C-alpha positions as a printed NumPy array, in Angstrom:
array([[ 97.05 , 114.484,  90.485],
       [100.169, 116.45 ,  91.424],
       [102.007, 113.493,  92.814],
       [104.61 , 111.616,  90.836],
       [103.536, 108.325,  89.374],
       [105.72 , 105.682,  90.927],
       [104.15 , 102.709,  89.251],
       [105.023, 100.692,  86.149],
       [101.429,  99.873,  85.144],
       [100.766,  96.371,  83.909],
       [ 98.208,  97.296,  81.25 ],
       [ 98.423,  97.756,  77.484],
       [101.949,  96.829,  76.62 ],
       [102.324,  95.588,  80.155],
       [105.816,  96.659,  81.077],
       [106.359, 100.236,  80.008],
       [109.86 , 100.56 ,  81.358],
       [112.405,  97.773,  81.476],
       [115.584,  98.036,  83.471],
       [118.397,  95.582,  83.131],
       [120.74 ,  94.146,  85.711],
       [122.532,  90.859,  86.162],
       [121.596,  89.22 ,  89.43 ],
       [124.63 ,  88.515,  91.524],
       [127.071,  90.387,  89.302],
       [127.054,  93.592,  91.349],
       [127.894,  92.72 ,  94.96 ],
       [126.446,  95.138,  97.478],
       [129.843,  96.119,  98.812],
       [131.05 ,  96.917,  95.293],
       [128.259,  99.395,  94.634],
       [130.01 , 102.059,  96.708],
       [133.683, 102.816,  96.175],
       [136.166, 105.437,  97.345],
       [137.567, 107.823,  94.762],
       [141.34 , 107.734,  94.971],
       [142.117, 110.162,  92.171],
       [141.818, 113.918,  92.56 ],
       [138.184, 115.003,  92.384],
       [136.931, 117.264,  89.62 ],
       [136.854, 120.993,  90.217],
       [133.707, 121.86 ,  92.14 ],
       [131.029, 123.922,  90.486],
       [129.544, 126.963,  92.162],
       [125.993, 125.776,  91.476],
       [124.135, 122.863,  89.89 ],
       [121.087, 122.681,  87.681],
       [118.776, 119.881,  88.791],
       [118.751, 118.753,  85.148],
       [122.48 , 117.983,  85.388],
       [122.443, 115.808,  88.477],
       [120.811, 112.68 ,  89.828],
       [120.107, 111.123,  93.186],
       [121.27 , 107.77 ,  94.542],
       [119.433, 105.925,  97.303],
       [121.366, 103.494,  99.488],
       [119.833, 101.088, 101.985],
       [121.664,  99.76 , 105.042],
       [121.235,  96.334, 106.637],
       [118.01 ,  97.294, 108.411],
       [116.405,  99.212, 105.555],
       [117.313, 102.767, 106.551],
       [117.937, 105.008, 103.546],
       [120.687, 107.461, 102.658],
       [120.584, 109.758,  99.647],
       [123.466, 111.252,  97.66 ],
       [123.344, 113.888,  94.927],
       [125.616, 112.701,  92.128],
       [127.076, 113.616,  88.76 ],
       [127.744, 111.042,  86.073],
       [131.392, 110.537,  85.142],
       [131.177, 108.824,  81.764],
       [134.955, 108.393,  81.544],
       [135.104, 106.474,  84.826],
       [131.707, 104.767,  84.258],
       [130.463, 105.796,  87.671],
       [128.397, 108.364,  89.524],
       [130.388, 110.661,  91.782],
       [128.85 , 112.21 ,  94.849],
       [128.62 , 115.996,  94.848],
       [127.834, 116.245,  98.528],
       [130.078, 113.555, 100.022],
       [133.661, 113.834,  98.855],
       [135.367, 110.567,  97.994],
       [132.196, 108.538,  97.411],
       [131.191, 107.07 ,  94.053],
       [128.695, 104.517,  92.79 ],
       [129.046, 101.885,  90.073],
       [127.36 , 102.608,  86.764],
       [125.784,  99.124,  86.949],
       [123.349,  99.964,  89.764],
       [119.638,  99.703,  88.82 ],
       [118.523, 102.871,  87.043],
       [115.056, 103.821,  88.317],
       [114.936, 107.337,  86.877],
       [112.175, 106.584,  84.386],
       [110.003, 104.666,  86.856],
       [109.863, 107.227,  89.679],
       [110.461, 104.426,  92.162],
       [112.909, 105.137,  94.97 ],
       [114.417, 101.71 ,  95.502],
       [114.251,  98.097,  94.401],
       [112.525,  96.355,  97.329],
       [115.146,  93.616,  97.406],
       [118.189,  93.258,  99.648],
       [120.221,  92.105,  96.63 ],
       [119.862,  95.586,  95.096],
       [120.279,  98.116,  97.879],
       [121.683, 100.93 ,  95.713],
       [119.529, 102.628,  93.06 ],
       [119.77 , 105.646,  90.772],
       [116.632, 107.798,  91.001],
       [115.279, 110.941,  89.389],
       [116.414, 113.988,  91.4  ],
       [114.09 , 116.405,  89.587],
       [110.946, 114.388,  90.287],
       [112.091, 113.646,  93.813],
       [112.403, 117.351,  94.602],
       [109.434, 118.645,  92.609],
       [106.917, 116.346,  94.272],
       [108.097, 117.745,  97.609],
       [107.448, 121.341,  96.603],
       [110.989, 122.435,  95.755],
       [111.659, 124.85 ,  92.906],
       [113.485, 122.7  ,  90.356],
       [113.995, 125.585,  87.909],
       [116.638, 127.216,  90.11 ],
       [120.254, 126.213,  90.52 ],
       [121.456, 124.742,  93.795],
       [124.762, 125.376,  95.495],
       [126.691, 122.489,  96.979],
       [125.766, 123.753, 100.44 ],
       [122.052, 123.76 ,  99.534],
       [122.306, 120.21 ,  98.232],
       [124.003, 119.176, 101.468],
       [121.087, 120.63 , 103.462],
       [118.586, 118.798, 101.259],
       [120.543, 115.574, 101.577],
       [120.556, 115.858, 105.378],
       [116.783, 116.433, 105.284],
       [116.147, 113.372, 103.131],
       [118.459, 111.25 , 105.284],
       [116.333, 111.825, 108.361],
       [115.133, 108.573, 109.92 ],
       [111.554, 109.865, 109.748],
       [111.653, 110.839, 106.063],
       [109.283, 108.787, 103.88 ],
       [109.287, 109.467, 100.109],
       [106.103, 107.403,  99.705],
       [104.142, 109.464, 102.209],
       [101.827, 110.736,  99.446],
       [100.378, 107.219,  99.181],
       [ 98.543, 107.943, 102.442],
       [ 96.115, 110.073, 100.409],
       [ 95.549, 107.508,  97.653],
       [ 92.65 , 105.095,  97.207],
       [ 93.056, 101.505,  96.058],
       [ 90.426, 100.025,  93.754],
       [ 89.27 ,  96.545,  94.689],
       [ 89.568,  95.272,  91.113],
       [ 93.349,  95.816,  91.303],
       [ 93.917,  94.316,  94.747],
       [ 94.948,  90.804,  95.687],
       [ 95.61 ,  89.222,  99.078],
       [ 98.533,  86.806,  99.187],
       [100.479,  85.338, 102.059],
       [102.317,  82.488, 103.689],
       [101.706,  80.815, 107.008],
       [103.656,  83.639, 108.654],
       [102.521,  86.816, 106.927],
       [ 99.712,  88.041, 104.678],
       [ 99.756,  91.258, 102.644],
       [ 97.595,  93.241, 100.233],
       [ 99.122,  94.151,  96.867],
       [ 97.902,  96.409,  94.077],
       [ 98.614,  95.605,  90.42 ],
       [ 99.251,  99.294,  89.825],
       [101.932,  99.542,  92.518],
       [104.792,  97.541,  91.113],
       [108.275,  97.787,  89.658],
       [109.334,  95.812,  86.572],
       [112.941,  94.859,  85.891],
       [114.808,  92.674,  83.459],
       [117.205,  90.308,  85.17 ],
       [119.552,  87.664,  83.867],
       [119.297,  84.147,  85.284],
       [121.689,  81.483,  84.038],
       [122.424,  83.532,  80.929],
       [118.782,  84.117,  80.009],
       [116.942,  87.431,  80.375],
       [113.452,  87.541,  81.839],
       [111.043,  90.075,  83.265],
       [110.51 ,  90.165,  87.006],
       [107.864,  92.227,  88.763],
       [108.043,  93.458,  92.344],
       [104.609,  94.131,  93.832],
       [104.892,  96.533,  96.75 ],
       [103.377,  95.621, 100.101],
       [100.865,  98.468, 100.503],
       [101.632,  98.784, 104.204],
       [105.423,  98.807, 103.746],
       [106.982,  99.884, 100.442],
       [110.327,  98.401, 101.474],
       [108.781,  94.934, 101.173],
       [107.472,  93.242,  98.046],
       [106.442,  90.055,  96.326],
       [108.852,  89.067,  93.566],
       [107.108,  87.464,  90.574],
       [107.809,  86.471,  86.978],
       [105.743,  85.496,  83.925],
       [107.217,  82.018,  83.582],
       [108.749,  82.789,  80.17 ],
       [111.993,  84.285,  78.935],
       [112.249,  87.858,  77.696],
       [112.742,  86.526,  74.156],
       [109.5  ,  84.536,  74.364],
       [107.735,  87.567,  75.809],
       [108.875,  89.765,  72.941],
       [107.658,  87.221,  70.371],
       [104.2  ,  87.223,  71.972],
       [104.108,  91.019,  72.07 ],
       [104.94 ,  91.209,  68.363],
       [101.828,  89.1  ,  67.823],
       [ 99.815,  91.43 ,  70.088],
       [ 99.381,  88.509,  72.484],
       [ 99.541,  89.758,  76.063],
       [ 97.904,  86.761,  77.681],
       [101.156,  86.024,  79.52 ],
       [100.47 ,  89.045,  81.729],
       [ 97.604,  87.143,  83.352],
       [ 99.869,  84.4  ,  84.695],
       [102.142,  85.443,  87.524],
       [104.578,  83.042,  89.145],
       [105.495,  84.036,  92.687],
       [109.154,  83.542,  93.536],
       [109.531,  84.868,  97.072],
       [108.952,  87.663,  99.512],
       [111.654,  90.307,  99.26 ],
       [112.681,  93.256, 101.364],
       [115.359,  95.897, 101.752],
       [115.945,  94.425, 105.185],
       [118.82 ,  92.007, 104.729],
       [118.068,  88.395, 105.471],
       [114.268,  88.639, 105.353],
       [113.691,  87.516, 101.763],
       [112.575,  83.892, 101.732],
       [110.97 ,  81.185,  99.67 ],
       [107.723,  79.729, 100.985],
       [104.404,  78.229, 100.037],
       [102.085,  81.037,  98.976],
       [ 98.323,  81.185,  99.199],
       [ 95.862,  83.575,  97.629],
       [ 92.942,  84.61 ,  99.801],
       [ 89.461,  85.875,  99.068],
       [ 89.861,  89.553,  99.948],
       [ 86.13 ,  90.217,  99.784],
       [ 85.586,  88.08 , 102.881],
       [ 87.494,  90.63 , 104.938],
       [ 85.657,  93.687, 103.589],
       [ 82.53 ,  95.415, 104.8  ],
       [ 79.45 ,  95.72 , 102.599],
       [ 80.004,  99.467, 102.276],
       [ 83.61 ,  98.944, 101.13 ],
       [ 82.534,  96.421,  98.502],
       [ 79.763,  98.726,  97.302],
       [ 82.158, 101.686,  97.18 ],
       [ 84.698,  99.712,  95.155],
       [ 87.905, 100.983,  96.741],
       [ 89.83 , 101.18 , 100.011],
       [ 91.567, 104.048, 101.729],
       [ 95.137, 103.507, 102.921],
       [ 93.989, 103.525, 106.538],
       [ 91.487, 100.754, 105.734],
       [ 94.199,  98.652, 104.083],
       [ 96.331,  99.035, 107.202],
       [ 93.438,  98.147, 109.495],
       [ 92.582,  95.012, 107.504],
       [ 96.201,  93.86 , 107.495],
       [ 96.611,  94.512, 111.196],
       [ 93.528,  92.429, 111.975],
       [ 94.45 ,  89.619, 109.604],
       [ 98.01 ,  89.262, 110.892],
       [ 96.944,  89.409, 114.531],
       [ 96.966,  85.7  , 115.315],
       [ 94.167,  85.786, 117.868],
       [ 91.824,  87.829, 115.674],
       [ 88.71 ,  86.298, 114.043],
       [ 90.08 ,  87.28 , 110.636],
       [ 93.29 ,  85.333, 111.213],
       [ 91.427,  82.258, 112.428],
       [ 89.358,  82.138, 109.23 ],
       [ 92.301,  82.497, 106.835],
       [ 92.697,  78.764, 106.301],
       [ 89.122,  78.541, 105.055],
       [ 89.633,  81.306, 102.513],
       [ 92.879,  80.326, 100.835],
       [ 93.851,  78.749,  97.53 ],
       [ 97.276,  77.229,  96.958],
       [ 99.312,  78.99 ,  94.277]])
């Protein structure tokens, strides 16, 4: 498959890549600052190996991208394409996960892998780019219609990995293979949290944890005990749209009830089928919606 793998798979060792941030210690407004000192002398061209990309979400989930260079002396990432803009070194680093954002309004600025971002869109990443070329690319990526997860439209989702979870207001299908794992600090204690992407909207997710601290998790892993991966505690729905994350009572539903015999026999769903199922389930006057209460289990 020529597409980048955006998922931290929860098999084997479970969490392959752990990122660390302290919740609440990096206010959104502090993630972006204005450079007051004289900027470094501009280069004539840039190797894609030397630079990174930062994604920034606004209050309604629209994205902006900035090509940046790391300034290790100032502990920040300085924009190549937008003079006077820099980003704190404490933003979540997603370069190894190939995710493009943390689907949580508390973390609207993320560092992502520029090489993978460009290569999966057909750009020649072996060449060097001028500042003007990077500006053109940045303008392209900042288009309202640009969707970095568009390749998911061609994917299939195996039923064994899917689960249907919702509240009284909204139900969504999630895939265990489409998730992002982070390490966050809560009250001075580290723990793993997992964001499961809403398959119909990758800017929304279900935030979960394993119910144990990172220290306890590491002890179990040293004993080759990964049973903790089977127990997920749902915290809340999250989104890049500010103000939409909320706590609620969650229910798990029997997904098979909403599938056709041919889909069950086939063993997977196409993206269009996922969207159709979700549209029918969340349409309050639909037969699927009316039967939800009979097919739910309290979590």
